[in-house]
């Protein structure tokens, strides 16, 4: 049987690490442990996502100004690659801020909830959309542990002009057609794919692996691994990783994906230096930003991950997630009326402000009158049409396996790892 790594089974060693190293951690701003109110409303953000901090700042100045007067917003930043470790450290000393970016590995957030560190967000989620609630519960074994500051679909975005200029008049609908397009573009001197492969940003490559598996074997393929009825080292799973390794060996991810981070990969696409990028709809704010998008928003197309010959998965089974979700400290929330008022104001207003100011589709209800750009409206329609959603490659992994998988994504995308070696390495760390 394959190792079992459902969301609630993160290795106990993580907690031990937190206790041993907690003295080295930076203290949070939660001084409500004695029953009083915390001085500030503190949020731990990640450097790679600026939209949440921007939206919270706007709320503090406008819709939640009253709450901010009582408890001023304080934002601290953390690199995404070290987020999980930092959360373990802060939780170990009881110093999690009232609001924080949820762990990269859902299993870690579940463990923190089991340890009494994370509030069950179902109690404050009156403004959360059913689709978002359903997605969250699928991640957390039926629990609703986070607030959905995003509600994303994922897929392959493409530069319409680059494709047309190179004789690709129809967006590829099958894997074979897509690979043929890559070959045609590379022969013309155009980098086919821009996706990050540096360190923790290697998810830009591993997303390709997960989606190929789901198209090849159907929407339950990764759940079967989580349940122990299949292994990532089984031939059909290795074949999926090999398909992505082949793209890397052909150079389709560029010359050195292991040196490319998220921001660089996105900029490469937005400046017309690559034809395709796998990305979630969280990037709509960048696509709609004229200062960043040099190819023009009208030139950006969206492609569902294509079907694989002989596969049982369909293009209608859409990768969906709540993106960079946020969690609430149970200790920081309970008994602190100011923090509770802040959280309620966020739930009531975040969706409208994020959509209005950043074209960010969230899992919160929004005011009907918000006008959005054409591309955002197109993706809203795509989200509304999703009948079956699927999760990403590492969704069921432990924190350690997530780090190992994403850390090796760049090597897979550069052709330096075979699919078999990649899957063996990940499997060895599932816990």
CSV table of C-alpha atoms in Angstrom, one decimal:
chain,number,residue,atom,x,y,z
A,1,UNK,CA,0.0,0.0,0.0
A,2,UNK,CA,1.1,3.6,-0.7
A,3,UNK,CA,1.8,5.9,2.2
A,4,UNK,CA,-1.4,7.6,3.4
A,5,UNK,CA,-1.2,11.4,3.4
A,6,UNK,CA,-4.7,12.8,3.7
A,7,UNK,CA,-4.9,16.4,4.9
A,8,UNK,CA,-5.0,15.6,8.6
A,9,UNK,CA,-2.0,13.3,8.7
A,10,UNK,CA,1.0,15.6,8.5
A,11,UNK,CA,4.0,14.1,10.3
A,12,UNK,CA,4.1,14.8,14.0
A,13,UNK,CA,7.8,15.8,13.4
A,14,UNK,CA,6.6,19.2,12.2
A,15,UNK,CA,5.2,20.0,15.6
A,16,UNK,CA,8.4,18.8,17.2
A,17,UNK,CA,10.4,21.1,15.0
A,18,UNK,CA,8.2,24.0,15.9
A,19,UNK,CA,8.7,23.4,19.6
A,20,UNK,CA,12.4,23.0,19.3
A,21,UNK,CA,12.9,26.1,17.2
A,22,UNK,CA,10.2,28.3,18.6
A,23,UNK,CA,12.7,30.4,20.5
A,24,UNK,CA,14.2,31.5,17.3
A,25,UNK,CA,10.9,32.6,15.8
A,26,UNK,CA,9.8,36.2,15.6
A,27,UNK,CA,6.9,36.9,17.9
A,28,UNK,CA,3.5,37.8,16.5
A,29,UNK,CA,1.3,40.7,17.6
A,30,UNK,CA,-1.2,38.5,19.4
A,31,UNK,CA,-1.3,39.9,22.9
A,32,UNK,CA,-4.8,38.9,23.7
A,33,UNK,CA,-3.9,35.7,25.5
A,34,UNK,CA,-4.9,37.2,28.9
A,35,UNK,CA,-8.3,38.1,27.6
A,36,UNK,CA,-7.6,41.6,26.4
A,37,UNK,CA,-7.7,42.9,22.8
A,38,UNK,CA,-4.6,42.8,20.6
A,39,UNK,CA,-3.0,46.2,19.9
A,40,UNK,CA,-2.9,45.7,16.2
A,41,UNK,CA,-4.8,43.5,13.6
A,42,UNK,CA,-1.8,41.6,12.2
A,43,UNK,CA,-1.7,39.8,8.9
A,44,UNK,CA,1.2,37.6,7.7
A,45,UNK,CA,1.4,38.0,3.9
A,46,UNK,CA,3.7,36.3,1.4
A,47,UNK,CA,6.0,38.4,-0.9
A,48,UNK,CA,4.6,36.7,-4.0
A,49,UNK,CA,1.0,37.8,-3.5
A,50,UNK,CA,0.5,41.6,-3.2
A,51,UNK,CA,-3.2,41.6,-3.9
A,52,UNK,CA,-4.3,40.5,-0.4
A,53,UNK,CA,-2.2,43.1,1.3
A,54,UNK,CA,-3.4,45.8,-1.1
A,55,UNK,CA,-7.1,44.9,-0.6
A,56,UNK,CA,-6.7,44.8,3.2
A,57,UNK,CA,-5.0,48.2,3.1
A,58,UNK,CA,-7.9,49.6,1.1
A,59,UNK,CA,-10.4,48.1,3.5
A,60,UNK,CA,-8.5,49.7,6.4
A,61,UNK,CA,-8.9,53.1,4.8
A,62,UNK,CA,-12.5,52.8,3.6
A,63,UNK,CA,-15.0,50.0,4.3
A,64,UNK,CA,-13.2,48.9,7.5
A,65,UNK,CA,-12.0,52.2,8.7
A,66,UNK,CA,-13.9,52.0,12.0
A,67,UNK,CA,-12.4,48.6,12.7
A,68,UNK,CA,-8.9,49.9,11.7
A,69,UNK,CA,-9.3,52.8,14.2
A,70,UNK,CA,-10.0,50.4,17.0
A,71,UNK,CA,-7.2,47.9,15.9
A,72,UNK,CA,-4.8,49.2,13.2
A,73,UNK,CA,-3.9,46.9,10.4
A,74,UNK,CA,-0.3,45.6,10.6
A,75,UNK,CA,1.1,43.6,7.6
A,76,UNK,CA,4.3,41.5,7.8
A,77,UNK,CA,5.8,39.7,4.9
A,78,UNK,CA,7.2,36.2,4.4
A,79,UNK,CA,8.7,34.4,1.4
A,80,UNK,CA,6.3,31.7,0.2
A,81,UNK,CA,9.1,29.1,0.1
A,82,UNK,CA,9.6,29.4,3.9
A,83,UNK,CA,6.0,30.1,4.9
A,84,UNK,CA,5.2,26.6,6.2
A,85,UNK,CA,8.3,26.5,8.4
A,86,UNK,CA,7.5,30.0,9.8
A,87,UNK,CA,3.9,29.0,10.6
A,88,UNK,CA,5.2,26.0,12.5
A,89,UNK,CA,7.6,28.1,14.4
A,90,UNK,CA,5.0,30.8,15.3
A,91,UNK,CA,2.4,28.1,16.2
A,92,UNK,CA,4.9,26.4,18.4
A,93,UNK,CA,5.2,29.5,20.6
A,94,UNK,CA,1.5,30.5,20.4
A,95,UNK,CA,2.4,33.6,18.4
A,96,UNK,CA,0.4,33.3,15.1
A,97,UNK,CA,-1.0,36.6,14.0
A,98,UNK,CA,-4.8,37.0,13.9
A,99,UNK,CA,-4.8,36.5,10.1
A,100,UNK,CA,-2.2,34.7,8.1
A,101,UNK,CA,-1.6,33.2,4.7
A,102,UNK,CA,-2.6,29.5,4.9
A,103,UNK,CA,0.2,27.0,4.6
A,104,UNK,CA,1.3,25.8,1.2
A,105,UNK,CA,0.5,22.3,2.2
A,106,UNK,CA,-3.2,22.0,3.2
A,107,UNK,CA,-2.1,19.2,5.6
A,108,UNK,CA,-0.2,21.7,7.7
A,109,UNK,CA,-3.2,24.0,8.1
A,110,UNK,CA,-5.2,20.9,9.2
A,111,UNK,CA,-2.6,20.0,11.7
A,112,UNK,CA,-2.6,23.5,13.1
A,113,UNK,CA,-6.4,23.3,13.4
A,114,UNK,CA,-6.1,19.9,15.2
A,115,UNK,CA,-3.7,21.5,17.6
A,116,UNK,CA,-6.1,24.3,18.4
A,117,UNK,CA,-4.2,27.0,16.5
A,118,UNK,CA,-6.6,27.7,13.6
A,119,UNK,CA,-10.2,28.8,13.9
A,120,UNK,CA,-12.9,26.8,12.0
A,121,UNK,CA,-13.8,29.5,9.5
A,122,UNK,CA,-17.2,28.0,9.0
A,123,UNK,CA,-18.4,30.0,11.9
A,124,UNK,CA,-17.5,33.3,10.2
A,125,UNK,CA,-18.3,32.4,6.5
A,126,UNK,CA,-21.8,33.7,5.9
A,127,UNK,CA,-20.4,35.6,2.9
A,128,UNK,CA,-18.5,32.7,1.3
A,129,UNK,CA,-19.9,31.4,-2.0
A,130,UNK,CA,-21.0,27.7,-2.0
A,131,UNK,CA,-18.5,26.8,-4.8
A,132,UNK,CA,-15.7,28.2,-2.7
A,133,UNK,CA,-16.9,26.4,0.4
A,134,UNK,CA,-17.1,23.1,-1.5
A,135,UNK,CA,-13.6,23.5,-2.8
A,136,UNK,CA,-12.2,24.3,0.7
A,137,UNK,CA,-14.0,21.3,2.3
A,138,UNK,CA,-12.5,19.0,-0.4
A,139,UNK,CA,-9.0,20.2,0.7
A,140,UNK,CA,-9.6,19.9,4.4
A,141,UNK,CA,-11.4,16.7,4.8
A,142,UNK,CA,-14.8,18.3,5.1
A,143,UNK,CA,-13.7,21.2,7.3
A,144,UNK,CA,-13.8,24.9,6.3
A,145,UNK,CA,-10.5,26.1,7.7
A,146,UNK,CA,-9.7,29.1,5.5
A,147,UNK,CA,-11.2,32.2,3.9
A,148,UNK,CA,-11.1,32.2,0.1
A,149,UNK,CA,-9.4,35.5,-1.0
A,150,UNK,CA,-9.4,33.8,-4.4
A,151,UNK,CA,-11.5,31.5,-6.4
A,152,UNK,CA,-9.5,30.4,-9.3
A,153,UNK,CA,-9.5,28.1,-12.2
A,154,UNK,CA,-6.3,27.1,-13.8
A,155,UNK,CA,-5.2,26.5,-17.3
A,156,UNK,CA,-2.9,27.4,-20.1
A,157,UNK,CA,-2.8,31.0,-21.2
A,158,UNK,CA,-1.5,31.9,-24.6
A,159,UNK,CA,-0.3,34.8,-26.7
A,160,UNK,CA,-2.8,35.0,-29.6
A,161,UNK,CA,-0.5,37.0,-31.9
A,162,UNK,CA,2.5,34.7,-31.4
A,163,UNK,CA,0.4,31.7,-32.3
A,164,UNK,CA,-1.2,33.4,-35.3
A,165,UNK,CA,2.2,34.7,-36.6
A,166,UNK,CA,3.5,31.2,-36.5
A,167,UNK,CA,0.6,29.6,-38.3
A,168,UNK,CA,-1.1,28.2,-35.3
A,169,UNK,CA,-4.6,29.3,-36.1
A,170,UNK,CA,-6.6,27.1,-33.7
A,171,UNK,CA,-5.8,26.8,-30.0
A,172,UNK,CA,-4.6,23.2,-29.4
A,173,UNK,CA,-7.4,21.0,-28.0
A,174,UNK,CA,-5.3,17.8,-27.5
A,175,UNK,CA,-2.0,17.1,-25.9
A,176,UNK,CA,-0.5,16.0,-29.3
A,177,UNK,CA,-1.6,19.2,-30.9
A,178,UNK,CA,-0.2,21.2,-28.1
A,179,UNK,CA,3.2,19.5,-28.3
A,180,UNK,CA,3.2,20.0,-32.0
A,181,UNK,CA,2.6,23.7,-31.5
A,182,UNK,CA,5.6,23.8,-29.0
A,183,UNK,CA,7.8,22.2,-31.7
A,184,UNK,CA,6.7,24.7,-34.3
A,185,UNK,CA,7.3,27.7,-32.1
A,186,UNK,CA,10.7,26.5,-31.0
A,187,UNK,CA,11.7,25.9,-34.6
A,188,UNK,CA,10.8,29.5,-35.3
A,189,UNK,CA,12.9,30.8,-32.4
A,190,UNK,CA,10.0,31.4,-30.0
A,191,UNK,CA,10.2,30.0,-26.4
A,192,UNK,CA,7.1,27.8,-26.2
A,193,UNK,CA,6.4,27.8,-22.4
A,194,UNK,CA,7.2,30.2,-19.6
A,195,UNK,CA,6.8,28.6,-16.2
A,196,UNK,CA,8.9,29.0,-13.0
A,197,UNK,CA,11.1,26.1,-11.8
A,198,UNK,CA,13.2,27.8,-9.1
A,199,UNK,CA,13.0,26.4,-5.6
A,200,UNK,CA,9.4,26.5,-4.3
A,201,UNK,CA,8.2,28.1,-7.5
A,202,UNK,CA,8.7,24.7,-9.2
A,203,UNK,CA,4.9,24.2,-8.9
A,204,UNK,CA,4.9,26.0,-12.2
A,205,UNK,CA,6.2,22.7,-13.7
A,206,UNK,CA,4.5,20.2,-11.4
A,207,UNK,CA,1.1,21.6,-12.3
A,208,UNK,CA,1.7,20.2,-15.8
A,209,UNK,CA,2.4,16.7,-14.2
A,210,UNK,CA,-0.8,16.8,-12.1
A,211,UNK,CA,-3.0,17.8,-15.0
A,212,UNK,CA,-1.6,15.3,-17.4
A,213,UNK,CA,-2.3,12.6,-14.8
A,214,UNK,CA,-5.9,13.8,-14.4
A,215,UNK,CA,-6.5,13.9,-18.1
A,216,UNK,CA,-4.9,10.5,-18.6
A,217,UNK,CA,-6.6,8.7,-15.7
A,218,UNK,CA,-9.6,10.7,-14.7
A,219,UNK,CA,-10.4,13.1,-11.9
A,220,UNK,CA,-9.9,10.6,-9.0
A,221,UNK,CA,-6.3,9.7,-10.0
A,222,UNK,CA,-4.5,11.7,-7.3
A,223,UNK,CA,-7.1,10.8,-4.6
A,224,UNK,CA,-6.4,7.1,-5.3
A,225,UNK,CA,-2.7,7.8,-4.4
A,226,UNK,CA,-3.8,9.6,-1.2
A,227,UNK,CA,-6.1,6.6,-0.3
A,228,UNK,CA,-3.3,4.1,-0.9
A,229,UNK,CA,-4.9,2.3,-3.8
A,230,UNK,CA,-2.3,3.6,-6.3
A,231,UNK,CA,1.3,4.8,-6.1
A,232,UNK,CA,3.0,7.7,-7.9
A,233,UNK,CA,5.6,5.2,-9.0
A,234,UNK,CA,3.0,3.1,-10.8
A,235,UNK,CA,3.7,3.0,-14.6
A,236,UNK,CA,0.8,5.2,-15.6
A,237,UNK,CA,1.8,7.9,-13.2
A,238,UNK,CA,5.4,7.8,-14.2
A,239,UNK,CA,4.3,8.1,-17.8
A,240,UNK,CA,2.7,11.5,-17.0
A,241,UNK,CA,5.9,12.8,-15.3
A,242,UNK,CA,7.9,11.5,-18.3
A,243,UNK,CA,5.7,13.5,-20.7
A,244,UNK,CA,6.6,16.7,-18.8
A,245,UNK,CA,10.3,15.6,-18.6
A,246,UNK,CA,10.2,15.2,-22.4
A,247,UNK,CA,9.1,18.9,-22.7
A,248,UNK,CA,12.0,19.9,-20.5
A,249,UNK,CA,14.5,17.9,-22.4
A,250,UNK,CA,13.3,19.5,-25.7
A,251,UNK,CA,13.9,22.9,-24.1
A,252,UNK,CA,10.3,23.9,-24.3
A,253,UNK,CA,10.4,25.5,-20.8
A,254,UNK,CA,13.3,27.7,-21.8
A,255,UNK,CA,17.1,27.4,-21.3
A,256,UNK,CA,17.2,27.3,-17.5
A,257,UNK,CA,13.9,26.9,-15.7
A,258,UNK,CA,15.7,26.1,-12.4
A,259,UNK,CA,16.8,29.8,-12.3
A,260,UNK,CA,13.3,31.2,-13.1
A,261,UNK,CA,11.0,32.4,-10.3
A,262,UNK,CA,7.3,33.2,-10.5
A,263,UNK,CA,7.7,36.9,-11.2
A,264,UNK,CA,10.2,36.3,-14.0
A,265,UNK,CA,8.1,33.6,-15.6
A,266,UNK,CA,5.0,35.8,-15.6
A,267,UNK,CA,7.0,38.8,-17.0
A,268,UNK,CA,8.5,36.6,-19.7
A,269,UNK,CA,5.0,35.8,-20.9
A,270,UNK,CA,3.6,39.4,-20.5
A,271,UNK,CA,6.5,40.8,-22.5
A,272,UNK,CA,5.9,38.5,-25.5
A,273,UNK,CA,9.0,36.3,-25.0
A,274,UNK,CA,7.1,33.1,-24.6
A,275,UNK,CA,3.9,31.8,-26.2
A,276,UNK,CA,2.2,29.8,-23.3
A,277,UNK,CA,2.1,29.8,-19.5
A,278,UNK,CA,0.3,27.6,-17.1
A,279,UNK,CA,-1.3,29.8,-14.6
A,280,UNK,CA,-4.4,30.4,-12.4
A,281,UNK,CA,-6.9,33.1,-12.8
A,282,UNK,CA,-5.3,34.9,-9.8
A,283,UNK,CA,-3.0,36.4,-12.5
A,284,UNK,CA,-5.9,38.4,-14.0
A,285,UNK,CA,-4.8,41.5,-12.1
A,286,UNK,CA,-1.5,41.2,-13.9
A,287,UNK,CA,-3.1,40.5,-17.2
A,288,UNK,CA,-5.3,43.6,-16.9
A,289,UNK,CA,-2.4,45.8,-15.7
A,290,UNK,CA,-1.2,47.9,-18.7
A,291,UNK,CA,2.1,48.7,-16.9
A,292,UNK,CA,2.9,44.9,-16.7
A,293,UNK,CA,1.2,43.4,-19.7
A,294,UNK,CA,3.1,44.6,-22.7
A,295,UNK,CA,1.4,42.3,-25.2
A,296,UNK,CA,-2.0,43.7,-24.4
A,297,UNK,CA,-4.9,42.1,-22.5
A,298,UNK,CA,-6.8,41.5,-25.8
A,299,UNK,CA,-3.9,39.4,-26.9
A,300,UNK,CA,-4.3,36.9,-24.0
A,301,UNK,CA,-6.3,33.7,-24.6
A,302,UNK,CA,-7.3,31.0,-22.1
A,303,UNK,CA,-7.0,27.3,-22.9
A,304,UNK,CA,-8.3,24.4,-20.8
A,305,UNK,CA,-5.7,21.8,-20.2
A,306,UNK,CA,-6.0,19.5,-23.3
A,307,UNK,CA,-7.1,15.9,-23.4
A,308,UNK,CA,-4.7,13.1,-23.7
A,309,UNK,CA,-5.1,10.4,-26.3
A,310,UNK,CA,-6.8,7.4,-24.7
A,311,UNK,CA,-7.3,9.2,-21.4
A,312,UNK,CA,-10.5,9.1,-19.4
A,313,UNK,CA,-10.3,12.7,-18.1
A,314,UNK,CA,-12.0,15.5,-20.0
A,315,UNK,CA,-11.3,19.2,-20.5
A,316,UNK,CA,-14.4,20.1,-18.6
A,317,UNK,CA,-12.8,18.8,-15.4
A,318,UNK,CA,-11.3,22.1,-14.4
A,319,UNK,CA,-8.5,22.6,-12.0
A,320,UNK,CA,-9.9,24.9,-9.3
A,321,UNK,CA,-8.7,26.2,-6.0
A,322,UNK,CA,-9.0,29.0,-3.6
A,323,UNK,CA,-5.5,30.1,-4.3
A,324,UNK,CA,-3.6,32.0,-1.6
A,325,UNK,CA,-6.3,31.6,1.1
A,326,UNK,CA,-6.0,33.0,4.6
A,327,UNK,CA,-6.5,31.4,8.0
A,328,UNK,CA,-7.5,32.9,11.3
A,329,UNK,CA,-5.7,32.3,14.6
A,330,UNK,CA,-8.1,30.8,17.1
A,331,UNK,CA,-6.3,32.3,20.0
A,332,UNK,CA,-6.2,35.7,18.3
A,333,UNK,CA,-9.9,35.6,17.4
A,334,UNK,CA,-11.6,34.2,20.5
A,335,UNK,CA,-12.3,36.8,23.2
A,336,UNK,CA,-11.1,39.7,21.1
A,337,UNK,CA,-14.1,41.8,19.9
A,338,UNK,CA,-12.0,44.1,17.8
A,339,UNK,CA,-10.5,41.2,15.9
A,340,UNK,CA,-13.9,39.6,15.4
A,341,UNK,CA,-15.2,42.9,14.0
A,342,UNK,CA,-12.3,43.1,11.6
A,343,UNK,CA,-12.9,39.5,10.3
A,344,UNK,CA,-16.6,40.2,9.8
A,345,UNK,CA,-15.8,43.4,7.8
A,346,UNK,CA,-13.4,41.4,5.6
A,347,UNK,CA,-15.9,38.7,4.9
A,348,UNK,CA,-18.6,41.3,4.1
A,349,UNK,CA,-16.4,43.5,1.8
A,350,UNK,CA,-13.3,41.8,0.6
A,351,UNK,CA,-14.8,40.2,-2.5
A,352,UNK,CA,-16.2,43.5,-3.9
A,353,UNK,CA,-13.0,45.5,-3.2
A,354,UNK,CA,-10.7,42.8,-4.7
A,355,UNK,CA,-12.9,42.5,-7.8
A,356,UNK,CA,-13.3,46.3,-8.2
A,357,UNK,CA,-9.7,47.3,-7.7
A,358,UNK,CA,-7.6,44.2,-8.8
A,359,UNK,CA,-9.9,42.2,-11.1
A,360,UNK,CA,-9.5,39.4,-8.5
A,361,UNK,CA,-12.2,36.8,-8.5
A,362,UNK,CA,-12.7,35.6,-4.9
A,363,UNK,CA,-14.8,33.1,-3.0
A,364,UNK,CA,-16.8,35.9,-1.3
A,365,UNK,CA,-20.1,37.4,-2.4
A,366,UNK,CA,-19.7,40.7,-4.3
A,367,UNK,CA,-21.9,43.7,-5.2
A,368,UNK,CA,-23.6,43.1,-8.5
A,369,UNK,CA,-22.7,46.5,-9.9
A,370,UNK,CA,-19.0,46.0,-10.1
A,371,UNK,CA,-17.7,46.5,-13.6
A,372,UNK,CA,-14.8,44.2,-14.7
A,373,UNK,CA,-12.6,44.0,-17.8
A,374,UNK,CA,-13.6,41.7,-20.7
A,375,UNK,CA,-11.0,39.0,-19.9
A,376,UNK,CA,-12.1,38.9,-16.2
A,377,UNK,CA,-15.7,38.6,-17.3
A,378,UNK,CA,-14.7,35.7,-19.7
A,379,UNK,CA,-13.1,33.9,-16.8
A,380,UNK,CA,-16.0,34.5,-14.5
A,381,UNK,CA,-18.2,32.7,-17.1
A,382,UNK,CA,-15.7,29.8,-17.3
A,383,UNK,CA,-15.8,29.5,-13.5
A,384,UNK,CA,-19.6,29.6,-13.6
A,385,UNK,CA,-19.6,26.7,-16.1
A,386,UNK,CA,-17.4,24.4,-14.1
A,387,UNK,CA,-19.3,21.2,-13.3
A,388,UNK,CA,-16.4,19.1,-11.9
A,389,UNK,CA,-13.4,20.6,-10.2
A,390,UNK,CA,-10.1,18.8,-9.6
A,391,UNK,CA,-7.2,19.6,-7.4
A,392,UNK,CA,-3.5,20.2,-8.1
A,393,UNK,CA,-0.7,17.7,-7.9
A,394,UNK,CA,0.4,18.4,-4.3
A,395,UNK,CA,-3.0,19.0,-2.8
A,396,UNK,CA,-3.0,15.8,-0.7
A,397,UNK,CA,0.7,15.9,0.1
A,398,UNK,CA,2.4,16.5,3.4
A,399,UNK,CA,4.3,19.8,3.8
A,400,UNK,CA,7.6,17.9,3.3
A,401,UNK,CA,6.4,16.1,0.2
A,402,UNK,CA,5.1,19.4,-1.2
A,403,UNK,CA,8.4,21.1,-0.7
A,404,UNK,CA,10.3,18.2,-2.3
A,405,UNK,CA,7.9,18.0,-5.3
A,406,UNK,CA,8.0,21.7,-6.0
A,407,UNK,CA,11.7,21.9,-5.3
A,408,UNK,CA,12.4,19.3,-8.0
A,409,UNK,CA,9.9,20.7,-10.5
A,410,UNK,CA,12.6,22.8,-12.2
A,411,UNK,CA,14.8,19.8,-12.7
A,412,UNK,CA,12.0,18.0,-14.3
A,413,UNK,CA,11.2,21.0,-16.5
A,414,UNK,CA,14.8,21.3,-17.6
A,415,UNK,CA,15.1,17.6,-18.5
A,416,UNK,CA,17.6,16.9,-15.7
A,417,UNK,CA,15.3,14.4,-14.0
A,418,UNK,CA,13.4,11.5,-15.5
A,419,UNK,CA,9.8,11.1,-14.7
A,420,UNK,CA,10.6,7.9,-12.8
A,421,UNK,CA,13.2,9.6,-10.7
A,422,UNK,CA,11.0,12.5,-9.9
A,423,UNK,CA,8.1,10.3,-8.8
A,424,UNK,CA,10.5,8.1,-6.7
A,425,UNK,CA,11.8,11.2,-5.0
A,426,UNK,CA,8.3,12.6,-4.2
A,427,UNK,CA,7.1,9.2,-3.0
A,428,UNK,CA,10.0,8.8,-0.6
A,429,UNK,CA,8.8,11.9,1.2
A,430,UNK,CA,5.1,11.4,1.4
A,431,UNK,CA,5.3,10.4,5.0
